Amino acid sequence: MYTYETLLAAITVEGGREVHNPATGELIGRVPTHTAADVDAAIDRAEAAQPAWAALSDEERVGYMNKIADAIEANAEALAELLSREQGKPLNGPNARFEVGGCVAWTRVPAGTPLPVEVVVDDGETYAEMHYRPLGVVGAITPWNWPMMIAIWQIIPSLRMGNTVVSKPSEYTTLSGLALNHILNTVLPAGVLETVAGAGDLGARLVESDKIAKIMFTGSTRTGKKIIEASSGNVKRLTLELGGNDAGIVLDDVDPKAIAEGLFWGAFINTGQTCAALKRLYVPDSIYDEVVNELAAFAAQMPMGQGLDEQNVLGPLQNEMQFNVVDRLVESAKASGARVVMGGNPDRDATGYFYPTTLIADIDPANELVTEEQFGPALPIIRYSDLDEAIRMANELEVGLGGSVWSSDRDRARAVAARVQAGTVWINSHGTINPFVPFGGAKQSGYGQEFGVAGLKAVAQPQVIQG
């Protein structure tokens, strides 16, 4: 079992690129910067290990998955502390310890999900079965907002289905990716999980390689489009979870106080740095002020600060780039005359990338803070008088990862949800994912599904055997 110090020592390198805590600026450690040749060598090792891994029975691979879950659990506190220091998220609340716990859940559930051979036709004349075979080597490209849990979403189903994996953590959270994969590799045979560390050019190398059968990518729509273009040469399989700008629609029959906590965490989980967070909220005239006031009252109770302080539940933005995006969009909203209910006043000279919890009311629906993904702790609240118009505004953007409807009448909420163009629409919550429930985007928020049986099938080659 590792402590934070021994885990850090196992993954850091002398003379490597410096990694700093986004809350304090302190140096945490140093990480390697791999080359294109390093990527090619990692791919070769994964390719060489894949036949023996695929030759194991499903039960044997499931056994490895359960040992991985045990290993993550045994090292959970060390992983959570490293994650908090590098990513910035607090230990408590739905943050670092929560994320490491999610790694365990998203390991045990795919391991325990049966995927039997499917008999698709058996009518006395024709007999056909559907099997799911390994693809080969999967390239897993992971973002910086949930760097451990999203890596597990990519790695574990791929391994379960007999593939090997070359994993590339984000350059912003390389330590977190290295630490998690180090723990996995205390269990796995050599070559089954390889890790490469560096910038986006290494991800491009994975995409371009003819030896990579599939890419799993979570990140921006812009990068996703580049991956699609680069993969066309060898018709590489893709699962893409891309940018979102999720809309929440409040109906006029809710109790504003009752939904305030759900709205807050839907928007501000991980300090707003979540692809499927609530990023624009549409509220009817009749209860607009009540909803805004109740949400502000709840938000005011949520402490923000350094992640290792046990009382905090909100942390800094992970990097300066993202701080500048949020700052620019909020300033645009302020300049347009929108009302700042709380926040919107960062200390730009302070240490750490802290942006205060910000609520912006009475904002033009066409303002940049509404139409662009802020990916941070700033929520625009748009007033509406006609429900059809609210649905139209929710659907008018090119993205469609998630959405939500808030109502005391579930049937009415379901009817509205059916009209929202998103891969997942939640009722009276937002972003509450489940390892048994398929998850994926609509429109330019990507394609392919993760989680559950659908997620296992997505990292396998369907094969029909007929006769």
mmCIF file with all atom_site columns, N, CA, C and O in Angstrom, residues 1-2 7 64-80 97 99-108 148-149 151-152 156 179-187:
data_model
loop_
_atom_site.group_PDB
_atom_site.id
_atom_site.type_symbol
_atom_site.label_atom_id
_atom_site.label_alt_id
_atom_site.label_comp_id
_atom_site.label_asym_id
_atom_site.label_entity_id
_atom_site.label_seq_id
_atom_site.pdbx_PDB_ins_code
_atom_site.Cartn_x
_atom_site.Cartn_y
_atom_site.Cartn_z
_atom_site.occupancy
_atom_site.B_iso_or_equiv
_atom_site.pdbx_formal_charge
_atom_site.auth_seq_id
_atom_site.auth_comp_id
_atom_site.auth_asym_id
_atom_site.auth_atom_id
_atom_site.pdbx_PDB_model_num
ATOM 1   N N  . MET A 1 1   ? 0.847   -1.201  0.000   1.00 0.00 ? 1   MET A N  1
ATOM 2   C CA . MET A 1 1   ? 0.000   0.000   0.000   1.00 0.00 ? 1   MET A CA 1
ATOM 3   C C  . MET A 1 1   ? 0.883   1.251   0.000   1.00 0.00 ? 1   MET A C  1
ATOM 4   O O  . MET A 1 1   ? 1.868   1.316   0.748   1.00 0.00 ? 1   MET A O  1
ATOM 5   N N  . TYR A 1 2   ? 0.540   2.209   -0.833  1.00 0.00 ? 2   TYR A N  1
ATOM 6   C CA . TYR A 1 2   ? 1.327   3.420   -0.975  1.00 0.00 ? 2   TYR A CA 1
ATOM 7   C C  . TYR A 1 2   ? 0.816   4.527   -0.053  1.00 0.00 ? 2   TYR A C  1
ATOM 8   O O  . TYR A 1 2   ? -0.385  4.633   0.209   1.00 0.00 ? 2   TYR A O  1
ATOM 9   N N  . LEU A 1 7   ? 3.936   7.009   -3.427  1.00 0.00 ? 7   LEU A N  1
ATOM 10  C CA . LEU A 1 7   ? 3.316   6.960   -4.754  1.00 0.00 ? 7   LEU A CA 1
ATOM 11  C C  . LEU A 1 7   ? 3.918   8.022   -5.655  1.00 0.00 ? 7   LEU A C  1
ATOM 12  O O  . LEU A 1 7   ? 4.245   7.760   -6.821  1.00 0.00 ? 7   LEU A O  1
ATOM 13  N N  . TYR A 1 64  ? -8.811  -10.163 -13.051 1.00 0.00 ? 64  TYR A N  1
ATOM 14  C CA . TYR A 1 64  ? -7.877  -9.038  -13.031 1.00 0.00 ? 64  TYR A CA 1
ATOM 15  C C  . TYR A 1 64  ? -8.591  -7.726  -12.704 1.00 0.00 ? 64  TYR A C  1
ATOM 16  O O  . TYR A 1 64  ? -8.071  -6.897  -11.947 1.00 0.00 ? 64  TYR A O  1
ATOM 17  N N  . MET A 1 65  ? -9.772  -7.521  -13.280 1.00 0.00 ? 65  MET A N  1
ATOM 18  C CA . MET A 1 65  ? -10.504 -6.284  -13.012 1.00 0.00 ? 65  MET A CA 1
ATOM 19  C C  . MET A 1 65  ? -10.810 -6.142  -11.522 1.00 0.00 ? 65  MET A C  1
ATOM 20  O O  . MET A 1 65  ? -10.669 -5.053  -10.942 1.00 0.00 ? 65  MET A O  1
ATOM 21  N N  . ASN A 1 66  ? -11.229 -7.215  -10.898 1.00 0.00 ? 66  ASN A N  1
ATOM 22  C CA . ASN A 1 66  ? -11.559 -7.152  -9.471  1.00 0.00 ? 66  ASN A CA 1
ATOM 23  C C  . ASN A 1 66  ? -10.312 -6.923  -8.625  1.00 0.00 ? 66  ASN A C  1
ATOM 24  O O  . ASN A 1 66  ? -10.362 -6.221  -7.605  1.00 0.00 ? 66  ASN A O  1
ATOM 25  N N  . LYS A 1 67  ? -9.173  -7.462  -9.052  1.00 0.00 ? 67  LYS A N  1
ATOM 26  C CA . LYS A 1 67  ? -7.928  -7.181  -8.343  1.00 0.00 ? 67  LYS A CA 1
ATOM 27  C C  . LYS A 1 67  ? -7.527  -5.712  -8.505  1.00 0.00 ? 67  LYS A C  1
ATOM 28  O O  . LYS A 1 67  ? -6.974  -5.103  -7.580  1.00 0.00 ? 67  LYS A O  1
ATOM 29  N N  . ILE A 1 68  ? -7.800  -5.155  -9.686  1.00 0.00 ? 68  ILE A N  1
ATOM 30  C CA . ILE A 1 68  ? -7.544  -3.725  -9.899  1.00 0.00 ? 68  ILE A CA 1
ATOM 31  C C  . ILE A 1 68  ? -8.387  -2.895  -8.939  1.00 0.00 ? 68  ILE A C  1
ATOM 32  O O  . ILE A 1 68  ? -7.890  -1.952  -8.300  1.00 0.00 ? 68  ILE A O  1
ATOM 33  N N  . ALA A 1 69  ? -9.674  -3.227  -8.816  1.00 0.00 ? 69  ALA A N  1
ATOM 34  C CA . ALA A 1 69  ? -10.547 -2.491  -7.896  1.00 0.00 ? 69  ALA A CA 1
ATOM 35  C C  . ALA A 1 69  ? -10.025 -2.580  -6.467  1.00 0.00 ? 69  ALA A C  1
ATOM 36  O O  . ALA A 1 69  ? -10.017 -1.587  -5.728  1.00 0.00 ? 69  ALA A O  1
ATOM 37  N N  . ASP A 1 70  ? -9.576  -3.759  -6.075  1.00 0.00 ? 70  ASP A N  1
ATOM 38  C CA . ASP A 1 70  ? -9.001  -3.928  -4.739  1.00 0.00 ? 70  ASP A CA 1
ATOM 39  C C  . ASP A 1 70  ? -7.774  -3.037  -4.554  1.00 0.00 ? 70  ASP A C  1
ATOM 40  O O  . ASP A 1 70  ? -7.581  -2.417  -3.492  1.00 0.00 ? 70  ASP A O  1
ATOM 41  N N  . ALA A 1 71  ? -6.924  -2.980  -5.575  1.00 0.00 ? 71  ALA A N  1
ATOM 42  C CA . ALA A 1 71  ? -5.703  -2.183  -5.485  1.00 0.00 ? 71  ALA A CA 1
ATOM 43  C C  . ALA A 1 71  ? -6.008  -0.694  -5.393  1.00 0.00 ? 71  ALA A C  1
ATOM 44  O O  . ALA A 1 71  ? -5.346  0.046   -4.644  1.00 0.00 ? 71  ALA A O  1
ATOM 45  N N  . ILE A 1 72  ? -7.007  -0.229  -6.148  1.00 0.00 ? 72  ILE A N  1
ATOM 46  C CA . ILE A 1 72  ? -7.396  1.185   -6.066  1.00 0.00 ? 72  ILE A CA 1
ATOM 47  C C  . ILE A 1 72  ? -7.921  1.485   -4.667  1.00 0.00 ? 72  ILE A C  1
ATOM 48  O O  . ILE A 1 72  ? -7.569  2.509   -4.057  1.00 0.00 ? 72  ILE A O  1
ATOM 49  N N  . GLU A 1 73  ? -8.765  0.614   -4.149  1.00 0.00 ? 73  GLU A N  1
ATOM 50  C CA . GLU A 1 73  ? -9.300  0.815   -2.798  1.00 0.00 ? 73  GLU A CA 1
ATOM 51  C C  . GLU A 1 73  ? -8.187  0.871   -1.760  1.00 0.00 ? 73  GLU A C  1
ATOM 52  O O  . GLU A 1 73  ? -8.208  1.707   -0.849  1.00 0.00 ? 73  GLU A O  1
ATOM 53  N N  . ALA A 1 74  ? -7.207  -0.017  -1.883  1.00 0.00 ? 74  ALA A N  1
ATOM 54  C CA . ALA A 1 74  ? -6.122  -0.069  -0.904  1.00 0.00 ? 74  ALA A CA 1
ATOM 55  C C  . ALA A 1 74  ? -5.266  1.194   -0.933  1.00 0.00 ? 74  ALA A C  1
ATOM 56  O O  . ALA A 1 74  ? -4.643  1.549   0.073   1.00 0.00 ? 74  ALA A O  1
ATOM 57  N N  . ASN A 1 75  ? -5.227  1.876   -2.067  1.00 0.00 ? 75  ASN A N  1
ATOM 58  C CA . ASN A 1 75  ? -4.394  3.064   -2.229  1.00 0.00 ? 75  ASN A CA 1
ATOM 59  C C  . ASN A 1 75  ? -5.224  4.328   -2.436  1.00 0.00 ? 75  ASN A C  1
ATOM 60  O O  . ASN A 1 75  ? -4.711  5.330   -2.947  1.00 0.00 ? 75  ASN A O  1
ATOM 61  N N  . ALA A 1 76  ? -6.471  4.291   -2.006  1.00 0.00 ? 76  ALA A N  1
ATOM 62  C CA . ALA A 1 76  ? -7.410  5.368   -2.312  1.00 0.00 ? 76  ALA A CA 1
ATOM 63  C C  . ALA A 1 76  ? -6.970  6.713   -1.747  1.00 0.00 ? 76  ALA A C  1
ATOM 64  O O  . ALA A 1 76  ? -7.062  7.748   -2.423  1.00 0.00 ? 76  ALA A O  1
ATOM 65  N N  . GLU A 1 77  ? -6.498  6.747   -0.520  1.00 0.00 ? 77  GLU A N  1
ATOM 66  C CA . GLU A 1 77  ? -6.164  8.029   0.086   1.00 0.00 ? 77  GLU A CA 1
ATOM 67  C C  . GLU A 1 77  ? -4.943  8.650   -0.568  1.00 0.00 ? 77  GLU A C  1
ATOM 68  O O  . GLU A 1 77  ? -4.898  9.868   -0.802  1.00 0.00 ? 77  GLU A O  1
ATOM 69  N N  . ALA A 1 78  ? -3.954  7.829   -0.915  1.00 0.00 ? 78  ALA A N  1
ATOM 70  C CA . ALA A 1 78  ? -2.779  8.366   -1.612  1.00 0.00 ? 78  ALA A CA 1
ATOM 71  C C  . ALA A 1 78  ? -3.170  8.918   -2.976  1.00 0.00 ? 78  ALA A C  1
ATOM 72  O O  . ALA A 1 78  ? -2.711  9.998   -3.383  1.00 0.00 ? 78  ALA A O  1
ATOM 73  N N  . LEU A 1 79  ? -4.010  8.198   -3.703  1.00 0.00 ? 79  LEU A N  1
ATOM 74  C CA . LEU A 1 79  ? -4.481  8.672   -5.007  1.00 0.00 ? 79  LEU A CA 1
ATOM 75  C C  . LEU A 1 79  ? -5.270  9.967   -4.863  1.00 0.00 ? 79  LEU A C  1
ATOM 76  O O  . LEU A 1 79  ? -5.096  10.903  -5.659  1.00 0.00 ? 79  LEU A O  1
ATOM 77  N N  . ALA A 1 80  ? -6.151  10.043  -3.859  1.00 0.00 ? 80  ALA A N  1
ATOM 78  C CA . ALA A 1 80  ? -6.981  11.233  -3.679  1.00 0.00 ? 80  ALA A CA 1
ATOM 79  C C  . ALA A 1 80  ? -6.133  12.449  -3.333  1.00 0.00 ? 80  ALA A C  1
ATOM 80  O O  . ALA A 1 80  ? -6.384  13.557  -3.828  1.00 0.00 ? 80  ALA A O  1
ATOM 81  N N  . ARG A 1 97  ? -11.836 12.338  -3.257  1.00 0.00 ? 97  ARG A N  1
ATOM 82  C CA . ARG A 1 97  ? -12.164 11.011  -2.720  1.00 0.00 ? 97  ARG A CA 1
ATOM 83  C C  . ARG A 1 97  ? -13.334 10.398  -3.476  1.00 0.00 ? 97  ARG A C  1
ATOM 84  O O  . ARG A 1 97  ? -13.372 9.187   -3.721  1.00 0.00 ? 97  ARG A O  1
ATOM 85  N N  . GLU A 1 99  ? -13.998 10.905  -6.625  1.00 0.00 ? 99  GLU A N  1
ATOM 86  C CA . GLU A 1 99  ? -13.503 10.450  -7.931  1.00 0.00 ? 99  GLU A CA 1
ATOM 87  C C  . GLU A 1 99  ? -12.798 9.109   -7.820  1.00 0.00 ? 99  GLU A C  1
ATOM 88  O O  . GLU A 1 99  ? -12.995 8.212   -8.657  1.00 0.00 ? 99  GLU A O  1
ATOM 89  N N  . VAL A 1 100 ? -11.969 8.954   -6.789  1.00 0.00 ? 100 VAL A N  1
ATOM 90  C CA . VAL A 1 100 ? -11.286 7.674   -6.614  1.00 0.00 ? 100 VAL A CA 1
ATOM 91  C C  . VAL A 1 100 ? -12.302 6.569   -6.325  1.00 0.00 ? 100 VAL A C  1
ATOM 92  O O  . VAL A 1 100 ? -12.187 5.447   -6.850  1.00 0.00 ? 100 VAL A O  1
ATOM 93  N N  . GLY A 1 101 ? -13.321 6.874   -5.533  1.00 0.00 ? 101 GLY A N  1
ATOM 94  C CA . GLY A 1 101 ? -14.394 5.901   -5.326  1.00 0.00 ? 101 GLY A CA 1
ATOM 95  C C  . GLY A 1 101 ? -15.101 5.549   -6.617  1.00 0.00 ? 101 GLY A C  1
ATOM 96  O O  . GLY A 1 101 ? -15.487 4.391   -6.840  1.00 0.00 ? 101 GLY A O  1
ATOM 97  N N  . GLY A 1 102 ? -15.270 6.547   -7.503  1.00 0.00 ? 102 GLY A N  1
ATOM 98  C CA . GLY A 1 102 ? -15.855 6.287   -8.809  1.00 0.00 ? 102 GLY A CA 1
ATOM 99  C C  . GLY A 1 102 ? -14.994 5.354   -9.638  1.00 0.00 ? 102 GLY A C  1
ATOM 100 O O  . GLY A 1 102 ? -15.509 4.531   -10.406 1.00 0.00 ? 102 GLY A O  1
ATOM 101 N N  . CYS A 1 103 ? -13.670 5.451   -9.486  1.00 0.00 ? 103 CYS A N  1
ATOM 102 C CA . CYS A 1 103 ? -12.780 4.534   -10.201 1.00 0.00 ? 103 CYS A CA 1
ATOM 103 C C  . CYS A 1 103 ? -13.053 3.091   -9.788  1.00 0.00 ? 103 CYS A C  1
ATOM 104 O O  . CYS A 1 103 ? -13.025 2.176   -10.624 1.00 0.00 ? 103 CYS A O  1
ATOM 105 N N  . VAL A 1 104 ? -13.309 2.882   -8.517  1.00 0.00 ? 104 VAL A N  1
ATOM 106 C CA . VAL A 1 104 ? -13.613 1.536   -8.028  1.00 0.00 ? 104 VAL A CA 1
ATOM 107 C C  . VAL A 1 104 ? -14.938 1.056   -8.605  1.00 0.00 ? 104 VAL A C  1
ATOM 108 O O  . VAL A 1 104 ? -15.052 -0.056  -9.127  1.00 0.00 ? 104 VAL A O  1
ATOM 109 N N  . ALA A 1 105 ? -15.964 1.909   -8.541  1.00 0.00 ? 105 ALA A N  1
ATOM 110 C CA . ALA A 1 105 ? -17.295 1.520   -9.040  1.00 0.00 ? 105 ALA A CA 1
ATOM 111 C C  . ALA A 1 105 ? -17.259 1.212   -10.527 1.00 0.00 ? 105 ALA A C  1
ATOM 112 O O  . ALA A 1 105 ? -17.858 0.219   -10.985 1.00 0.00 ? 105 ALA A O  1
ATOM 113 N N  . TRP A 1 106 ? -16.551 2.048   -11.296 1.00 0.00 ? 106 TRP A N  1
ATOM 114 C CA . TRP A 1 106 ? -16.500 1.852   -12.746 1.00 0.00 ? 106 TRP A CA 1
ATOM 115 C C  . TRP A 1 106 ? -15.486 0.776   -13.141 1.00 0.00 ? 106 TRP A C  1
ATOM 116 O O  . TRP A 1 106 ? -15.286 0.538   -14.314 1.00 0.00 ? 106 TRP A O  1
ATOM 117 N N  . THR A 1 107 ? -14.872 0.146   -12.160 1.00 0.00 ? 107 THR A N  1
ATOM 118 C CA . THR A 1 107 ? -14.093 -1.069  -12.412 1.00 0.00 ? 107 THR A CA 1
ATOM 119 C C  . THR A 1 107 ? -14.918 -2.307  -12.073 1.00 0.00 ? 107 THR A C  1
ATOM 120 O O  . THR A 1 107 ? -14.999 -3.255  -12.858 1.00 0.00 ? 107 THR A O  1
ATOM 121 N N  . ARG A 1 108 ? -15.561 -2.286  -10.931 1.00 0.00 ? 108 ARG A N  1
ATOM 122 C CA . ARG A 1 108 ? -16.327 -3.466  -10.512 1.00 0.00 ? 108 ARG A CA 1
ATOM 123 C C  . ARG A 1 108 ? -17.574 -3.697  -11.378 1.00 0.00 ? 108 ARG A C  1
ATOM 124 O O  . ARG A 1 108 ? -17.899 -4.844  -11.681 1.00 0.00 ? 108 ARG A O  1
ATOM 125 N N  . MET A 1 148 ? -8.668  10.734  -13.357 1.00 0.00 ? 148 MET A N  1
ATOM 126 C CA . MET A 1 148 ? -8.616  9.321   -12.967 1.00 0.00 ? 148 MET A CA 1
ATOM 127 C C  . MET A 1 148 ? -9.879  8.585   -13.375 1.00 0.00 ? 148 MET A C  1
ATOM 128 O O  . MET A 1 148 ? -9.814  7.505   -13.981 1.00 0.00 ? 148 MET A O  1
ATOM 129 N N  . MET A 1 149 ? -11.025 9.152   -13.072 1.00 0.00 ? 149 MET A N  1
ATOM 130 C CA . MET A 1 149 ? -12.271 8.430   -13.326 1.00 0.00 ? 149 MET A CA 1
ATOM 131 C C  . MET A 1 149 ? -12.519 8.249   -14.820 1.00 0.00 ? 149 MET A C  1
ATOM 132 O O  . MET A 1 149 ? -12.919 7.168   -15.262 1.00 0.00 ? 149 MET A O  1
ATOM 133 N N  . ALA A 1 151 ? -10.259 8.109   -17.118 1.00 0.00 ? 151 ALA A N  1
ATOM 134 C CA . ALA A 1 151 ? -9.298  7.104   -17.580 1.00 0.00 ? 151 ALA A CA 1
ATOM 135 C C  . ALA A 1 151 ? -9.836  5.697   -17.335 1.00 0.00 ? 151 ALA A C  1
ATOM 136 O O  . ALA A 1 151 ? -9.741  4.815   -18.204 1.00 0.00 ? 151 ALA A O  1
ATOM 137 N N  . ILE A 1 152 ? -10.418 5.481   -16.166 1.00 0.00 ? 152 ILE A N  1
ATOM 138 C CA . ILE A 1 152 ? -10.997 4.172   -15.859 1.00 0.00 ? 152 ILE A CA 1
ATOM 139 C C  . ILE A 1 152 ? -12.143 3.853   -16.812 1.00 0.00 ? 152 ILE A C  1
ATOM 140 O O  . ILE A 1 152 ? -12.271 2.706   -17.284 1.00 0.00 ? 152 ILE A O  1
ATOM 141 N N  . ILE A 1 156 ? -10.894 0.251   -18.423 1.00 0.00 ? 156 ILE A N  1
ATOM 142 C CA . ILE A 1 156 ? -11.433 -1.002  -17.888 1.00 0.00 ? 156 ILE A CA 1
ATOM 143 C C  . ILE A 1 156 ? -12.318 -1.750  -18.892 1.00 0.00 ? 156 ILE A C  1
ATOM 144 O O  . ILE A 1 156 ? -12.127 -2.962  -19.111 1.00 0.00 ? 156 ILE A O  1
ATOM 145 N N  . ALA A 1 179 ? -0.084  8.010   -11.809 1.00 0.00 ? 179 ALA A N  1
ATOM 146 C CA . ALA A 1 179 ? -0.307  7.349   -10.524 1.00 0.00 ? 179 ALA A CA 1
ATOM 147 C C  . ALA A 1 179 ? -1.366  6.262   -10.639 1.00 0.00 ? 179 ALA A C  1
ATOM 148 O O  . ALA A 1 179 ? -1.190  5.143   -10.140 1.00 0.00 ? 179 ALA A O  1
ATOM 149 N N  . LEU A 1 180 ? -2.465  6.587   -11.288 1.00 0.00 ? 180 LEU A N  1
ATOM 150 C CA . LEU A 1 180 ? -3.526  5.590   -11.439 1.00 0.00 ? 180 LEU A CA 1
ATOM 151 C C  . LEU A 1 180 ? -3.025  4.389   -12.234 1.00 0.00 ? 180 LEU A C  1
ATOM 152 O O  . LEU A 1 180 ? -3.227  3.230   -11.831 1.00 0.00 ? 180 LEU A O  1
ATOM 153 N N  . ASN A 1 181 ? -2.378  4.639   -13.342 1.00 0.00 ? 181 ASN A N  1
ATOM 154 C CA . ASN A 1 181 ? -1.913  3.531   -14.181 1.00 0.00 ? 181 ASN A CA 1
ATOM 155 C C  . ASN A 1 181 ? -0.818  2.727   -13.486 1.00 0.00 ? 181 ASN A C  1
ATOM 156 O O  . ASN A 1 181 ? -0.703  1.512   -13.698 1.00 0.00 ? 181 ASN A O  1
ATOM 157 N N  . HIS A 1 182 ? -0.029  3.388   -12.650 1.00 0.00 ? 182 HIS A N  1
ATOM 158 C CA . HIS A 1 182 ? 0.966   2.657   -11.862 1.00 0.00 ? 182 HIS A CA 1
ATOM 159 C C  . HIS A 1 182 ? 0.276   1.645   -10.940 1.00 0.00 ? 182 HIS A C  1
ATOM 160 O O  . HIS A 1 182 ? 0.726   0.494   -10.825 1.00 0.00 ? 182 HIS A O  1
ATOM 161 N N  . ILE A 1 183 ? -0.804  2.061   -10.303 1.00 0.00 ? 183 ILE A N  1
ATOM 162 C CA . ILE A 1 183 ? -1.554  1.144   -9.432  1.00 0.00 ? 183 ILE A CA 1
ATOM 163 C C  . ILE A 1 183 ? -2.125  -0.007  -10.250 1.00 0.00 ? 183 ILE A C  1
ATOM 164 O O  . ILE A 1 183 ? -2.049  -1.178  -9.854  1.00 0.00 ? 183 ILE A O  1
ATOM 165 N N  . LEU A 1 184 ? -2.693  0.282   -11.414 1.00 0.00 ? 184 LEU A N  1
ATOM 166 C CA . LEU A 1 184 ? -3.235  -0.785  -12.261 1.00 0.00 ? 184 LEU A CA 1
ATOM 167 C C  . LEU A 1 184 ? -2.146  -1.758  -12.681 1.00 0.00 ? 184 LEU A C  1
ATOM 168 O O  . LEU A 1 184 ? -2.380  -2.977  -12.754 1.00 0.00 ? 184 LEU A O  1
ATOM 169 N N  . ASN A 1 185 ? -0.971  -1.233  -12.934 1.00 0.00 ? 185 ASN A N  1
ATOM 170 C CA . ASN A 1 185 ? 0.112   -2.089  -13.418 1.00 0.00 ? 185 ASN A CA 1
ATOM 171 C C  . ASN A 1 185 ? 0.776   -2.907  -12.316 1.00 0.00 ? 185 ASN A C  1
ATOM 172 O O  . ASN A 1 185 ? 1.617   -3.768  -12.617 1.00 0.00 ? 185 ASN A O  1
ATOM 173 N N  . THR A 1 186 ? 0.396   -2.662  -11.064 1.00 0.00 ? 186 THR A N  1
ATOM 174 C CA . THR A 1 186 ? 0.828   -3.589  -10.014 1.00 0.00 ? 186 THR A CA 1
ATOM 175 C C  . THR A 1 186 ? 0.057   -4.908  -10.114 1.00 0.00 ? 186 THR A C  1
ATOM 176 O O  . THR A 1 186 ? 0.447   -5.901  -9.492  1.00 0.00 ? 186 THR A O  1
ATOM 177 N N  . VAL A 1 187 ? -1.018  -4.914  -10.893 1.00 0.00 ? 187 VAL A N  1
ATOM 178 C CA . VAL A 1 187 ? -1.878  -6.090  -11.051 1.00 0.00 ? 187 VAL A CA 1
ATOM 179 C C  . VAL A 1 187 ? -1.734  -6.711  -12.433 1.00 0.00 ? 187 VAL A C  1
ATOM 180 O O  . VAL A 1 187 ? -1.669  -7.932  -12.576 1.00 0.00 ? 187 VAL A O  1
#
